[in-house]
Structure formats: structure tokens, C-alpha cells
PDB file of C-alpha atoms in Angstrom:
ATOM      1  CA  MET A 956       9.573  -6.986  -0.557  1.00  0.00           C
ATOM      2  CA  ALA A 957       7.816  -4.511   1.717  1.00  0.00           C
ATOM      3  CA  SER A 958       8.273  -6.633   4.823  1.00  0.00           C
ATOM      4  CA  ASN A 959       9.848  -3.828   6.813  1.00  0.00           C
ATOM      5  CA  TYR A 960       6.804  -1.612   6.311  1.00  0.00           C
ATOM      6  CA  ILE A 961       5.334  -2.189   9.781  1.00  0.00           C
ATOM      7  CA  SER A 962       8.748  -1.859  11.437  1.00  0.00           C
ATOM      8  CA  ALA A 963       9.016   1.561   9.881  1.00  0.00           C
ATOM      9  CA  ILE A 964       5.547   2.435  11.227  1.00  0.00           C
ATOM     10  CA  LEU A 965       6.497   1.413  14.755  1.00  0.00           C
ATOM     11  CA  LEU A 966       9.713   3.408  14.611  1.00  0.00           C
ATOM     12  CA  PHE A 967       7.773   6.358  13.234  1.00  0.00           C
ATOM     13  CA  LEU A 968       5.267   6.251  16.091  1.00  0.00           C
ATOM     14  CA  LEU A 969       7.801   5.649  18.840  1.00  0.00           C
ATOM     15  CA  CYS A 970       9.734   8.697  17.779  1.00  0.00           C
ATOM     16  CA  SER A 971       6.698  10.844  18.515  1.00  0.00           C
ATOM     17  CA  SER A 972       7.238  10.793  22.279  1.00  0.00           C
ATOM     18  CA  SER A 973       7.753  14.059  24.095  1.00  0.00           C
ATOM     19  CA  LEU A 974      11.469  13.283  24.226  1.00  0.00           C
ATOM     20  CA  PHE A 975      11.718  14.185  20.549  1.00  0.00           C
ATOM     21  CA  GLY A 976       8.655  16.313  19.838  1.00  0.00           C
ATOM     22  CA  ALA A 977       7.439  17.790  16.596  1.00  0.00           C
ATOM     23  CA  SER A 978      10.492  19.989  16.167  1.00  0.00           C
ATOM     24  CA  MET A 979      12.822  16.998  16.161  1.00  0.00           C
ATOM     25  CA  ALA A 980      10.508  15.201  13.737  1.00  0.00           C
ATOM     26  CA  ALA A 981      10.746  18.159  11.402  1.00  0.00           C
ATOM     27  CA  LEU A 982      14.523  17.933  11.503  1.00  0.00           C
ATOM     28  CA  VAL A 983      14.384  14.229  10.711  1.00  0.00           C
ATOM     29  CA  GLN A 984      12.122  14.851   7.727  1.00  0.00           C
ATOM     30  CA  GLU A 985      14.519  17.435   6.349  1.00  0.00           C
ATOM     31  CA  GLN A 986      17.307  14.893   5.967  1.00  0.00           C
ATOM     32  CA  PRO A 987      18.062  13.933   2.346  1.00  0.00           C
ATOM     33  CA  LEU A 988      16.184  10.885   1.141  1.00  0.00           C
ATOM     34  CA  VAL A 989      17.561   9.010  -1.829  1.00  0.00           C
ATOM     35  CA  LEU A 990      16.247   5.772  -3.261  1.00  0.00           C
ATOM     36  CA  LYS A 991      19.052   4.379  -5.374  1.00  0.00           C
ATOM     37  CA  TYR A 992      18.254   2.895  -8.757  1.00  0.00           C
ATOM     38  CA  HIS A 993      19.933  -0.504  -9.030  1.00  0.00           C
ATOM     39  CA  ASN A 994      19.623  -0.746 -12.837  1.00  0.00           C
ATOM     40  CA  GLY A 995      16.947  -3.441 -12.882  1.00  0.00           C
ATOM     41  CA  ALA A 996      13.747  -3.680 -14.893  1.00  0.00           C
ATOM     42  CA  LEU A 997      10.652  -1.773 -13.766  1.00  0.00           C
ATOM     43  CA  LEU A 998       7.021  -2.547 -14.587  1.00  0.00           C
ATOM     44  CA  LYS A 999       6.174   0.112 -17.155  1.00  0.00           C
ATOM     45  CA  GLY A1000       3.569   0.413 -19.880  1.00  0.00           C
ATOM     46  CA  THR A1001       0.251  -1.360 -19.315  1.00  0.00           C
ATOM     47  CA  VAL A1002       0.316  -3.317 -16.047  1.00  0.00           C
ATOM     48  CA  THR A1003      -2.551  -5.740 -15.468  1.00  0.00           C
ATOM     49  CA  VAL A1004      -3.564  -6.358 -11.856  1.00  0.00           C
ATOM     50  CA  ASN A1005      -5.289  -9.690 -11.271  1.00  0.00           C
ATOM     51  CA  LEU A1006      -7.188 -10.057  -7.998  1.00  0.00           C
ATOM     52  CA  ILE A1007      -7.351 -13.230  -5.938  1.00  0.00           C
ATOM     53  CA  TRP A1008      -9.887 -12.767  -3.131  1.00  0.00           C
ATOM     54  CA  TYR A1009      -9.139 -15.247  -0.351  1.00  0.00           C
ATOM     55  CA  GLY A1010     -11.863 -15.516   2.250  1.00  0.00           C
ATOM     56  CA  LYS A1011     -15.117 -13.644   2.486  1.00  0.00           C
ATOM     57  CA  PHE A1012     -15.329 -10.026   1.403  1.00  0.00           C
ATOM     58  CA  THR A1013     -18.652  -8.255   1.046  1.00  0.00           C
ATOM     59  CA  PRO A1014     -19.572  -6.849  -2.375  1.00  0.00           C
ATOM     60  CA  ILE A1015     -19.102  -3.349  -0.958  1.00  0.00           C
ATOM     61  CA  GLN A1016     -15.606  -4.191   0.293  1.00  0.00           C
ATOM     62  CA  ARG A1017     -14.636  -5.586  -3.098  1.00  0.00           C
ATOM     63  CA  SER A1018     -16.023  -2.520  -4.850  1.00  0.00           C
ATOM     64  CA  ILE A1019     -13.918  -0.171  -2.693  1.00  0.00           C
ATOM     65  CA  ILE A1020     -10.710  -1.931  -3.705  1.00  0.00           C
ATOM     66  CA  VAL A1021     -11.709  -2.275  -7.365  1.00  0.00           C
ATOM     67  CA  ASP A1022     -12.642   1.417  -7.481  1.00  0.00           C
ATOM     68  CA  PHE A1023      -9.243   2.308  -6.052  1.00  0.00           C
ATOM     69  CA  LEU A1024      -7.407   0.346  -8.731  1.00  0.00           C
ATOM     70  CA  GLN A1025      -9.581   1.835 -11.465  1.00  0.00           C
ATOM     71  CA  SER A1026      -8.960   5.316 -10.062  1.00  0.00           C
ATOM     72  CA  LEU A1027      -5.194   5.128 -10.580  1.00  0.00           C
ATOM     73  CA  ASN A1028      -5.366   6.045 -14.241  1.00  0.00           C
ATOM     74  CA  SER A1029      -8.772   7.705 -14.455  1.00  0.00           C
ATOM     75  CA  PRO A1030      -8.821  11.376 -15.502  1.00  0.00           C
ATOM     76  CA  LYS A1031     -12.428  11.767 -14.394  1.00  0.00           C
ATOM     77  CA  ALA A1032     -11.927  12.362 -10.668  1.00  0.00           C
ATOM     78  CA  PRO A1033     -11.230  15.931  -9.483  1.00  0.00           C
ATOM     79  CA  ASN A1034      -7.875  16.803  -7.980  1.00  0.00           C
ATOM     80  CA  PRO A1035      -6.329  15.874  -5.697  1.00  0.00           C
ATOM     81  CA  SER A1036      -6.937  12.427  -7.120  1.00  0.00           C
ATOM     82  CA  ALA A1037      -5.663   8.876  -6.913  1.00  0.00           C
ATOM     83  CA  ALA A1038      -4.529   9.330 -10.522  1.00  0.00           C
ATOM     84  CA  SER A1039      -2.400  12.369  -9.660  1.00  0.00           C
ATOM     85  CA  TRP A1040      -0.886  10.368  -6.788  1.00  0.00           C
ATOM     86  CA  TRP A1041      -0.051   7.451  -9.097  1.00  0.00           C
ATOM     87  CA  LYS A1042       1.382   9.826 -11.707  1.00  0.00           C
ATOM     88  CA  THR A1043       4.475  10.188  -9.485  1.00  0.00           C
ATOM     89  CA  THR A1044       5.513   6.698 -10.620  1.00  0.00           C
ATOM     90  CA  GLU A1045       6.046   8.178 -14.102  1.00  0.00           C
ATOM     91  CA  LYS A1046       9.010  10.094 -12.707  1.00  0.00           C
ATOM     92  CA  TYR A1047      10.872   6.846 -12.103  1.00  0.00           C
ATOM     93  CA  LYS A1048      12.875   5.683 -15.116  1.00  0.00           C
ATOM     94  CA  THR A1049      11.268   4.554 -18.384  1.00  0.00           C
ATOM     95  CA  GLY A1050       7.909   6.286 -18.101  1.00  0.00           C
ATOM     96  CA  ALA A1051       4.351   5.555 -17.057  1.00  0.00           C
ATOM     97  CA  SER A1052       2.761   2.475 -15.521  1.00  0.00           C
ATOM     98  CA  THR A1053      -0.862   2.262 -16.624  1.00  0.00           C
ATOM     99  CA  VAL A1054      -2.854   0.001 -14.310  1.00  0.00           C
ATOM    100  CA  THR A1055      -5.675  -2.069 -15.757  1.00  0.00           C
ATOM    101  CA  LEU A1056      -7.899  -4.495 -13.903  1.00  0.00           C
ATOM    102  CA  GLY A1057      -7.542  -8.102 -15.029  1.00  0.00           C
ATOM    103  CA  LYS A1058      -9.270 -11.264 -13.870  1.00  0.00           C
ATOM    104  CA  GLN A1059     -10.828 -11.713 -10.438  1.00  0.00           C
ATOM    105  CA  ILE A1060     -10.760 -15.067  -8.668  1.00  0.00           C
ATOM    106  CA  LEU A1061     -12.866 -15.736  -5.566  1.00  0.00           C
ATOM    107  CA  ASP A1062     -11.862 -18.363  -3.001  1.00  0.00           C
ATOM    108  CA  GLU A1063     -14.449 -17.633  -0.344  1.00  0.00           C
ATOM    109  CA  ASN A1064     -14.205 -21.075   1.246  1.00  0.00           C
ATOM    110  CA  CYS A1065     -10.460 -20.730   1.913  1.00  0.00           C
ATOM    111  CA  SER A1066      -9.277 -23.789   0.011  1.00  0.00           C
ATOM    112  CA  LEU A1067      -5.911 -23.772   1.810  1.00  0.00           C
ATOM    113  CA  GLY A1068      -7.350 -23.112   5.252  1.00  0.00           C
ATOM    114  CA  LYS A1069      -7.303 -19.931   7.298  1.00  0.00           C
ATOM    115  CA  SER A1070      -3.666 -20.029   8.376  1.00  0.00           C
ATOM    116  CA  LEU A1071      -1.383 -19.341   5.428  1.00  0.00           C
ATOM    117  CA  LYS A1072       2.367 -19.495   4.972  1.00  0.00           C
ATOM    118  CA  ASN A1073       4.274 -17.372   2.483  1.00  0.00           C
ATOM    119  CA  SER A1074       4.401 -20.336   0.097  1.00  0.00           C
ATOM    120  CA  HIS A1075       0.592 -20.426   0.141  1.00  0.00           C
ATOM    121  CA  ILE A1076       0.470 -16.771  -0.903  1.00  0.00           C
ATOM    122  CA  VAL A1077       2.716 -17.497  -3.900  1.00  0.00           C
ATOM    123  CA  TYR A1078       0.594 -20.524  -4.798  1.00  0.00           C
ATOM    124  CA  MET A1079      -2.616 -18.501  -4.671  1.00  0.00           C
ATOM    125  CA  ALA A1080      -0.968 -15.725  -6.676  1.00  0.00           C
ATOM    126  CA  SER A1081      -0.041 -18.204  -9.395  1.00  0.00           C
ATOM    127  CA  LYS A1082      -3.747 -18.694 -10.091  1.00  0.00           C
ATOM    128  CA  GLY A1083      -3.701 -15.245 -11.675  1.00  0.00           C
ATOM    129  CA  GLY A1084      -1.570 -16.582 -14.550  1.00  0.00           C
ATOM    130  CA  TYR A1085       1.719 -15.486 -16.081  1.00  0.00           C
ATOM    131  CA  MET A1086       0.810 -12.799 -18.584  1.00  0.00           C
ATOM    132  CA  GLY A1087       3.603 -10.339 -19.363  1.00  0.00           C
ATOM    133  CA  ARG A1088       3.561  -7.190 -17.258  1.00  0.00           C
ATOM    134  CA  SER A1089       1.095  -8.180 -14.567  1.00  0.00           C
ATOM    135  CA  VAL A1090       0.755  -8.241 -10.804  1.00  0.00           C
ATOM    136  CA  ASN A1091      -1.179 -11.066  -9.172  1.00  0.00           C
ATOM    137  CA  LEU A1092      -2.622  -9.560  -6.020  1.00  0.00           C
ATOM    138  CA  VAL A1093      -3.774 -11.805  -3.177  1.00  0.00           C
ATOM    139  CA  LEU A1094      -6.198 -10.150  -0.745  1.00  0.00           C
ATOM    140  CA  THR A1095      -6.946 -12.014   2.492  1.00  0.00           C
ATOM    141  CA  ALA A1096     -10.082 -11.517   4.577  1.00  0.00           C
ATOM    142  CA  LYS A1097     -10.117 -10.336   8.173  1.00  0.00           C
ATOM    143  CA  ASP A1098     -10.312 -13.845   9.674  1.00  0.00           C
ATOM    144  CA  VAL A1099      -7.425 -15.263   7.624  1.00  0.00           C
ATOM    145  CA  PHE A1100      -4.058 -15.453   9.368  1.00  0.00           C
ATOM    146  CA  VAL A1101      -0.943 -15.037   7.230  1.00  0.00           C
ATOM    147  CA  GLU A1102       2.606 -15.809   8.306  1.00  0.00           C
ATOM    148  CA  GLY A1103       4.227 -12.576   9.463  1.00  0.00           C
ATOM    149  CA  PHE A1104       0.981 -10.586   9.382  1.00  0.00           C
ATOM    150  CA  CYS A1105       1.011  -7.650  11.811  1.00  0.00           C
ATOM    151  CA  SER A1106       4.802  -7.459  11.700  1.00  0.00           C
ATOM    152  CA  ARG A1107       4.080  -6.526   8.079  1.00  0.00           C
ATOM    153  CA  CYS A1108       0.839  -5.297   6.545  1.00  0.00           C
ATOM    154  CA  GLY A1109       1.510  -6.441   3.008  1.00  0.00           C
ATOM    155  CA  SER A1110       4.320  -7.596   0.783  1.00  0.00           C
ATOM    156  CA  HIS A1111       5.335  -8.086  -2.810  1.00  0.00           C
ATOM    157  CA  GLY A1112       7.826 -10.240  -4.641  1.00  0.00           C
ATOM    158  CA  SER A1113       8.535 -12.210  -7.782  1.00  0.00           C
ATOM    159  CA  THR A1114       9.071 -15.831  -8.668  1.00  0.00           C
ATOM    160  CA  ARG A1115      12.245 -17.179 -10.258  1.00  0.00           C
ATOM    161  CA  GLY A1116      12.905 -19.563 -13.091  1.00  0.00           C
ATOM    162  CA  LYS A1117      11.603 -19.798 -16.642  1.00  0.00           C
ATOM    163  CA  ILE A1118       8.087 -18.730 -15.664  1.00  0.00           C
ATOM    164  CA  ARG A1119       8.415 -15.519 -13.719  1.00  0.00           C
ATOM    165  CA  PHE A1120       5.659 -13.290 -12.408  1.00  0.00           C
ATOM    166  CA  THR A1121       5.272 -10.553  -9.832  1.00  0.00           C
ATOM    167  CA  TYR A1122       2.810 -10.831  -7.004  1.00  0.00           C
ATOM    168  CA  ALA A1123       1.637  -8.922  -3.968  1.00  0.00           C
ATOM    169  CA  TRP A1124      -0.371  -9.593  -0.847  1.00  0.00           C
ATOM    170  CA  VAL A1125      -2.399  -7.361   1.485  1.00  0.00           C
ATOM    171  CA  GLY A1126      -4.520  -8.522   4.412  1.00  0.00           C
ATOM    172  CA  ASN A1127      -7.521  -7.056   6.199  1.00  0.00           C
ATOM    173  CA  SER A1128      -6.253  -6.230   9.692  1.00  0.00           C
ATOM    174  CA  GLU A1129      -9.599  -5.240  11.236  1.00  0.00           C
ATOM    175  CA  ILE A1130      -9.730  -7.959  13.914  1.00  0.00           C
ATOM    176  CA  GLN A1131      -6.050  -8.859  14.045  1.00  0.00           C
ATOM    177  CA  CYS A1132      -3.897  -5.750  14.258  1.00  0.00           C
ATOM    178  CA  ALA A1133      -5.696  -2.593  13.172  1.00  0.00           C
ATOM    179  CA  GLY A1134      -3.402  -0.594  15.447  1.00  0.00           C
ATOM    180  CA  GLN A1135      -0.471  -1.545  13.231  1.00  0.00           C
ATOM    181  CA  CYS A1136      -2.010  -1.942   9.798  1.00  0.00           C
ATOM    182  CA  ALA A1137      -5.027   0.390   9.751  1.00  0.00           C
ATOM    183  CA  TRP A1138      -3.485   3.487  11.359  1.00  0.00           C
ATOM    184  CA  PRO A1139      -4.483   6.337  11.249  1.00  0.00           C
ATOM    185  CA  PHE A1140      -8.049   4.933  11.195  1.00  0.00           C
ATOM    186  CA  HIS A1141      -7.327   3.085  14.447  1.00  0.00           C
ATOM    187  CA  GLN A1142      -5.370   4.111  17.510  1.00  0.00           C
ATOM    188  CA  PRO A1143      -1.767   2.928  17.318  1.00  0.00           C
ATOM    189  CA  ILE A1144      -0.336   0.335  19.679  1.00  0.00           C
ATOM    190  CA  TYR A1145       2.598   2.625  20.452  1.00  0.00           C
ATOM    191  CA  GLY A1146       2.939   6.362  20.750  1.00  0.00           C
ATOM    192  CA  PRO A1147       0.345   9.005  21.644  1.00  0.00           C
ATOM    193  CA  GLN A1148      -3.224   7.737  21.720  1.00  0.00           C
ATOM    194  CA  THR A1149      -4.788  10.518  19.722  1.00  0.00           C
ATOM    195  CA  PRO A1150      -8.281   9.980  18.289  1.00  0.00           C
ATOM    196  CA  PRO A1151      -8.190   8.000  15.043  1.00  0.00           C
ATOM    197  CA  LEU A1152      -9.293   9.537  11.777  1.00  0.00           C
ATOM    198  CA  VAL A1153     -12.668   8.592  10.328  1.00  0.00           C
ATOM    199  CA  ALA A1154     -12.245   6.160   7.425  1.00  0.00           C
ATOM    200  CA  PRO A1155     -13.441   7.700   4.121  1.00  0.00           C
ATOM    201  CA  ASN A1156     -15.308   4.569   2.980  1.00  0.00           C
ATOM    202  CA  GLY A1157     -16.637   3.674   6.408  1.00  0.00           C
ATOM    203  CA  ASP A1158     -14.602   0.491   6.748  1.00  0.00           C
ATOM    204  CA  VAL A1159     -11.493   0.671   8.945  1.00  0.00           C
ATOM    205  CA  GLY A1160     -10.145  -2.655   7.716  1.00  0.00           C
ATOM    206  CA  VAL A1161     -10.605  -2.018   4.000  1.00  0.00           C
ATOM    207  CA  ASP A1162      -9.596   1.643   4.135  1.00  0.00           C
ATOM    208  CA  GLY A1163      -6.450   0.427   5.880  1.00  0.00           C
ATOM    209  CA  MET A1164      -5.998  -2.114   3.091  1.00  0.00           C
ATOM    210  CA  ILE A1165      -6.077   0.730   0.555  1.00  0.00           C
ATOM    211  CA  ILE A1166      -3.104   2.378   2.290  1.00  0.00           C
ATOM    212  CA  ASN A1167      -1.158  -0.885   2.291  1.00  0.00           C
ATOM    213  CA  LEU A1168      -2.229  -1.761  -1.245  1.00  0.00           C
ATOM    214  CA  ALA A1169      -0.973   1.632  -2.408  1.00  0.00           C
ATOM    215  CA  THR A1170       2.307   0.911  -0.643  1.00  0.00           C
ATOM    216  CA  VAL A1171       2.959  -2.516  -2.134  1.00  0.00           C
ATOM    217  CA  LEU A1172       1.675  -1.650  -5.604  1.00  0.00           C
ATOM    218  CA  ALA A1173       3.974   1.368  -5.903  1.00  0.00           C
ATOM    219  CA  GLY A1174       6.805  -0.827  -4.625  1.00  0.00           C
ATOM    220  CA  THR A1175       5.972  -3.525  -7.161  1.00  0.00           C
ATOM    221  CA  VAL A1176       6.147  -1.307 -10.250  1.00  0.00           C
ATOM    222  CA  THR A1177       9.286   0.558  -9.120  1.00  0.00           C
ATOM    223  CA  ASN A1178      11.123  -2.429  -7.620  1.00  0.00           C
ATOM    224  CA  PRO A1179       9.545  -5.580  -9.057  1.00  0.00           C
ATOM    225  CA  PHE A1180      12.587  -7.849  -9.028  1.00  0.00           C
ATOM    226  CA  ASN A1181      14.571  -6.448  -6.088  1.00  0.00           C
ATOM    227  CA  ASN A1182      16.898  -4.485  -8.356  1.00  0.00           C
ATOM    228  CA  GLY A1183      14.878  -1.340  -9.002  1.00  0.00           C
ATOM    229  CA  TYR A1184      14.505   1.696  -6.743  1.00  0.00           C
ATOM    230  CA  PHE A1185      15.081   1.205  -3.032  1.00  0.00           C
ATOM    231  CA  GLN A1186      17.153   2.220  -0.046  1.00  0.00           C
ATOM    232  CA  GLY A1187      18.866  -0.180   2.328  1.00  0.00           C
ATOM    233  CA  PRO A1188      19.351  -3.937   1.956  1.00  0.00           C
ATOM    234  CA  ALA A1189      17.542  -5.741  -0.871  1.00  0.00           C
ATOM    235  CA  THR A1190      16.148  -8.197   1.674  1.00  0.00           C
ATOM    236  CA  ALA A1191      14.362  -5.422   3.573  1.00  0.00           C
ATOM    237  CA  PRO A1192      14.194  -2.410   1.269  1.00  0.00           C
ATOM    238  CA  LEU A1193      12.612   0.966   1.812  1.00  0.00           C
ATOM    239  CA  GLU A1194      10.714   1.617  -1.391  1.00  0.00           C
ATOM    240  CA  ALA A1195       8.664   4.307  -3.128  1.00  0.00           C
ATOM    241  CA  VAL A1196       6.045   4.555  -0.376  1.00  0.00           C
ATOM    242  CA  SER A1197       7.456   2.532   2.519  1.00  0.00           C
ATOM    243  CA  ALA A1198      10.308   5.075   2.670  1.00  0.00           C
ATOM    244  CA  CYS A1199       7.672   7.708   3.496  1.00  0.00           C
ATOM    245  CA  THR A1200       5.808   5.870   6.237  1.00  0.00           C
ATOM    246  CA  GLY A1201       3.181   7.728   8.229  1.00  0.00           C
ATOM    247  CA  MET A1202       2.944  10.801   5.972  1.00  0.00           C
ATOM    248  CA  PHE A1203      -0.467  11.627   4.510  1.00  0.00           C
ATOM    249  CA  GLY A1204      -0.581  15.414   4.454  1.00  0.00           C
ATOM    250  CA  SER A1205       1.420  18.561   4.962  1.00  0.00           C
ATOM    251  CA  GLY A1206       2.866  19.124   8.413  1.00  0.00           C
ATOM    252  CA  SER A1207       3.043  15.416   9.252  1.00  0.00           C
ATOM    253  CA  TYR A1208       5.413  14.290  11.974  1.00  0.00           C
ATOM    254  CA  PRO A1209       5.833  11.024  13.904  1.00  0.00           C
ATOM    255  CA  GLY A1210       2.436   9.975  15.213  1.00  0.00           C
ATOM    256  CA  TYR A1211       0.570  12.722  13.323  1.00  0.00           C
ATOM    257  CA  PRO A1212      -0.527  11.943   9.739  1.00  0.00           C
ATOM    258  CA  GLY A1213      -0.618  15.579   8.666  1.00  0.00           C
ATOM    259  CA  GLN A1214      -3.381  17.835   7.424  1.00  0.00           C
ATOM    260  CA  THR A1215      -6.020  16.081   5.347  1.00  0.00           C
ATOM    261  CA  LEU A1216      -9.238  17.032   3.652  1.00  0.00           C
ATOM    262  CA  VAL A1217     -12.345  16.370   5.749  1.00  0.00           C
ATOM    263  CA  ASP A1218     -15.836  15.550   4.563  1.00  0.00           C
ATOM    264  CA  ARG A1219     -18.145  17.997   6.305  1.00  0.00           C
ATOM    265  CA  SER A1220     -21.082  15.598   6.463  1.00  0.00           C
ATOM    266  CA  THR A1221     -19.279  12.475   7.708  1.00  0.00           C
ATOM    267  CA  GLY A1222     -16.108  13.845   9.295  1.00  0.00           C
ATOM    268  CA  ALA A1223     -14.084  11.362   7.219  1.00  0.00           C
ATOM    269  CA  SER A1224     -10.487  12.211   6.360  1.00  0.00           C
ATOM    270  CA  TYR A1225      -9.143  11.787   2.838  1.00  0.00           C
ATOM    271  CA  ASN A1226      -6.657  13.287   0.408  1.00  0.00           C
ATOM    272  CA  ALA A1227      -7.627  11.752  -2.934  1.00  0.00           C
ATOM    273  CA  HIS A1228     -10.731  11.569  -5.088  1.00  0.00           C
ATOM    274  CA  GLY A1229     -11.465   8.459  -7.124  1.00  0.00           C
ATOM    275  CA  VAL A1230     -13.991   7.034  -9.558  1.00  0.00           C
ATOM    276  CA  ASN A1231     -17.645   6.597  -8.596  1.00  0.00           C
ATOM    277  CA  GLY A1232     -17.372   9.373  -6.026  1.00  0.00           C
ATOM    278  CA  ARG A1233     -14.870   7.423  -3.927  1.00  0.00           C
ATOM    279  CA  ARG A1234     -12.430   9.094  -1.574  1.00  0.00           C
ATOM    280  CA  PHE A1235      -9.208   7.607  -0.284  1.00  0.00           C
ATOM    281  CA  LEU A1236      -6.413   8.420   2.120  1.00  0.00           C
ATOM    282  CA  LEU A1237      -3.166   7.728   0.278  1.00  0.00           C
ATOM    283  CA  PRO A1238       0.344   7.787   1.740  1.00  0.00           C
ATOM    284  CA  ALA A1239       3.193   9.999   0.594  1.00  0.00           C
ATOM    285  CA  MET A1240       5.344   8.746  -2.263  1.00  0.00           C
ATOM    286  CA  TRP A1241       9.015   9.456  -2.886  1.00  0.00           C
ATOM    287  CA  ASP A1242       9.430  11.873  -5.792  1.00  0.00           C
ATOM    288  CA  PRO A1243      12.678  11.257  -7.717  1.00  0.00           C
ATOM    289  CA  THR A1244      12.704  14.799  -9.087  1.00  0.00           C
ATOM    290  CA  LYS A1245      12.645  16.265  -5.587  1.00  0.00           C
ATOM    291  CA  SER A1246      14.490  13.510  -3.683  1.00  0.00           C
ATOM    292  CA  ALA A1247      11.759  13.880  -1.070  1.00  0.00           C
ATOM    293  CA  CYS A1248       8.471  12.364   0.008  1.00  0.00           C
ATOM    294  CA  SER A1249       5.506  14.100  -1.610  1.00  0.00           C
ATOM    295  CA  THR A1250       1.929  14.224  -0.304  1.00  0.00           C
ATOM    296  CA  LEU A1251      -1.211  15.140  -2.229  1.00  0.00           C
ATOM    297  CA  VAL A1252      -2.316  17.824   0.235  1.00  0.00           C
TER     298      VAL A1252
END
């Protein structure tokens, strides 16, 4: 599970006070980072991602997320690309994870209401089916409240028993907690109140979802059953991306996302190209060959 993701963000931002400063942050980043492999199965080969849209998303919002998923294995986008970012997962044991888009299920009328418990997320995820190597991804709209949301921005897990499947959840934080779950496109609740970056797709909530989707999806393929790659306790692991919280470009330190590419016409910040001319801001991922967090730029 990636439930400690937001806790790591808060710690990251708090450490940016003048008491520590950038120099101390640099020292912290230089410490060895090792995600231990716990000898469990990983999701490798072709991995189908089924989408369960819960609540109302506009067609443009859905297209941003679909384009991101389709960008992960597309060779068409120029570098730095979402595909080159995802390629880091190949360095984890047993090879590549090729993401393909599966079925899409729309529940715009919120059949379970607009206040969901974790059990509701699993139930909605089950609607994606139980096909081999797949991830059933539940995406909740901005007016849907999920148990634990804002103390976490997304999560992933797996069911137990004879029928076992992996699932993930990410919510749109736009009107609930953008300061926690859409940073750096929104000012943080804690730490220095520097101007937020301009979201590359013009939607703070959905561009924030892309960051959190990247986090939980990388965690799902490298630690699908809580016995893959992670650091710390299995109940609150630091995983492939959540171990690198707050890093988006070179020179990052607590409260500063690092140097990014900037669109001259819109001022939007990004570090990855995708299909259909999309641009995304993707977080650093732990590179097993370097035992360090690696950014695209």
C-alpha cells in the first residue's frame, strides 16, 4: 500500500524550513537509499489496466489520464518521455512491465454514494474483473470523499483467497486537499509558500492525479502483493516512487521540486512528453542499478 505517501510529503515539506536549509536537504538526499527485494512476485510482462471512473469526469479529464497510461510504453513521444520514465521499472527483477489499457467502466451517478470506505474501493475495483496480470484502477471525482483521503493521495493493494487481483485508487483532490495531493501545482499546507507550478494540462486536480497515479502504479508492479520491493514495514512501505517523494527534477530539495522544463507559451512545468502532444510532470523513481532516486531532467 502507498498509504504513507502523504506523510512522506508532509515530512519532506516541513524539513524545508530555514532551520535545515537546502544544504541540509542535499546531505539528506546523499544518504544511501535501498529498497529491499522481499522475494515476492512482481507484475511483469503485459499488464492490463482497467479503469473504473467513479463520479463525474469531463471527457477532457478522462483523456488526460488515458493518454498518460498509453504513453508509458509508446516510443512515439520525444525524450524525456513518460515511456523512458516507466522504463526504470524494467531494472527491477524479471524484466519489463508493458502497460495496456483494458476496459473502462463509468459510474457517474455514484452508485455507492459520495462517501466511500476502503471496502467500497475494493468492491468497485472488482468490477474490472480478475484477468491474470491486471490492475483495476478506481478513480474518484473531486466531490467524492474516500476514507483516509488527504492523509493519503492514492493507494494500491491486492485481494486474498482463490480469486486474487491487484487494484489501485487515486482521487481528484482539487476541492478537498490540493495542498497535499496536487503539490507542486498548488501551494502546500506546510513549508514555504512559494508560487505553485503551472499544471501542464491546465487542470490542477487531474495533473495532480497523474503524479499520484504514477506513484501507485509503479508501486503496484514492483510490490503488488506486499512482498516485492520496498523499504520499512510492509504495512506502510516506501516503494519505487513514494521513497522519492517531492523530487521532480535536478537540484530538488525539501519544498522545491527541482528544475523542470517550461513551456514558453503557457509557462507550464513538465518533465515528460506523452502521446497526442501531452506533457506530464512525473516524480522521481528509485533506480535499482544506482540505489538512488532518478529524475527525468
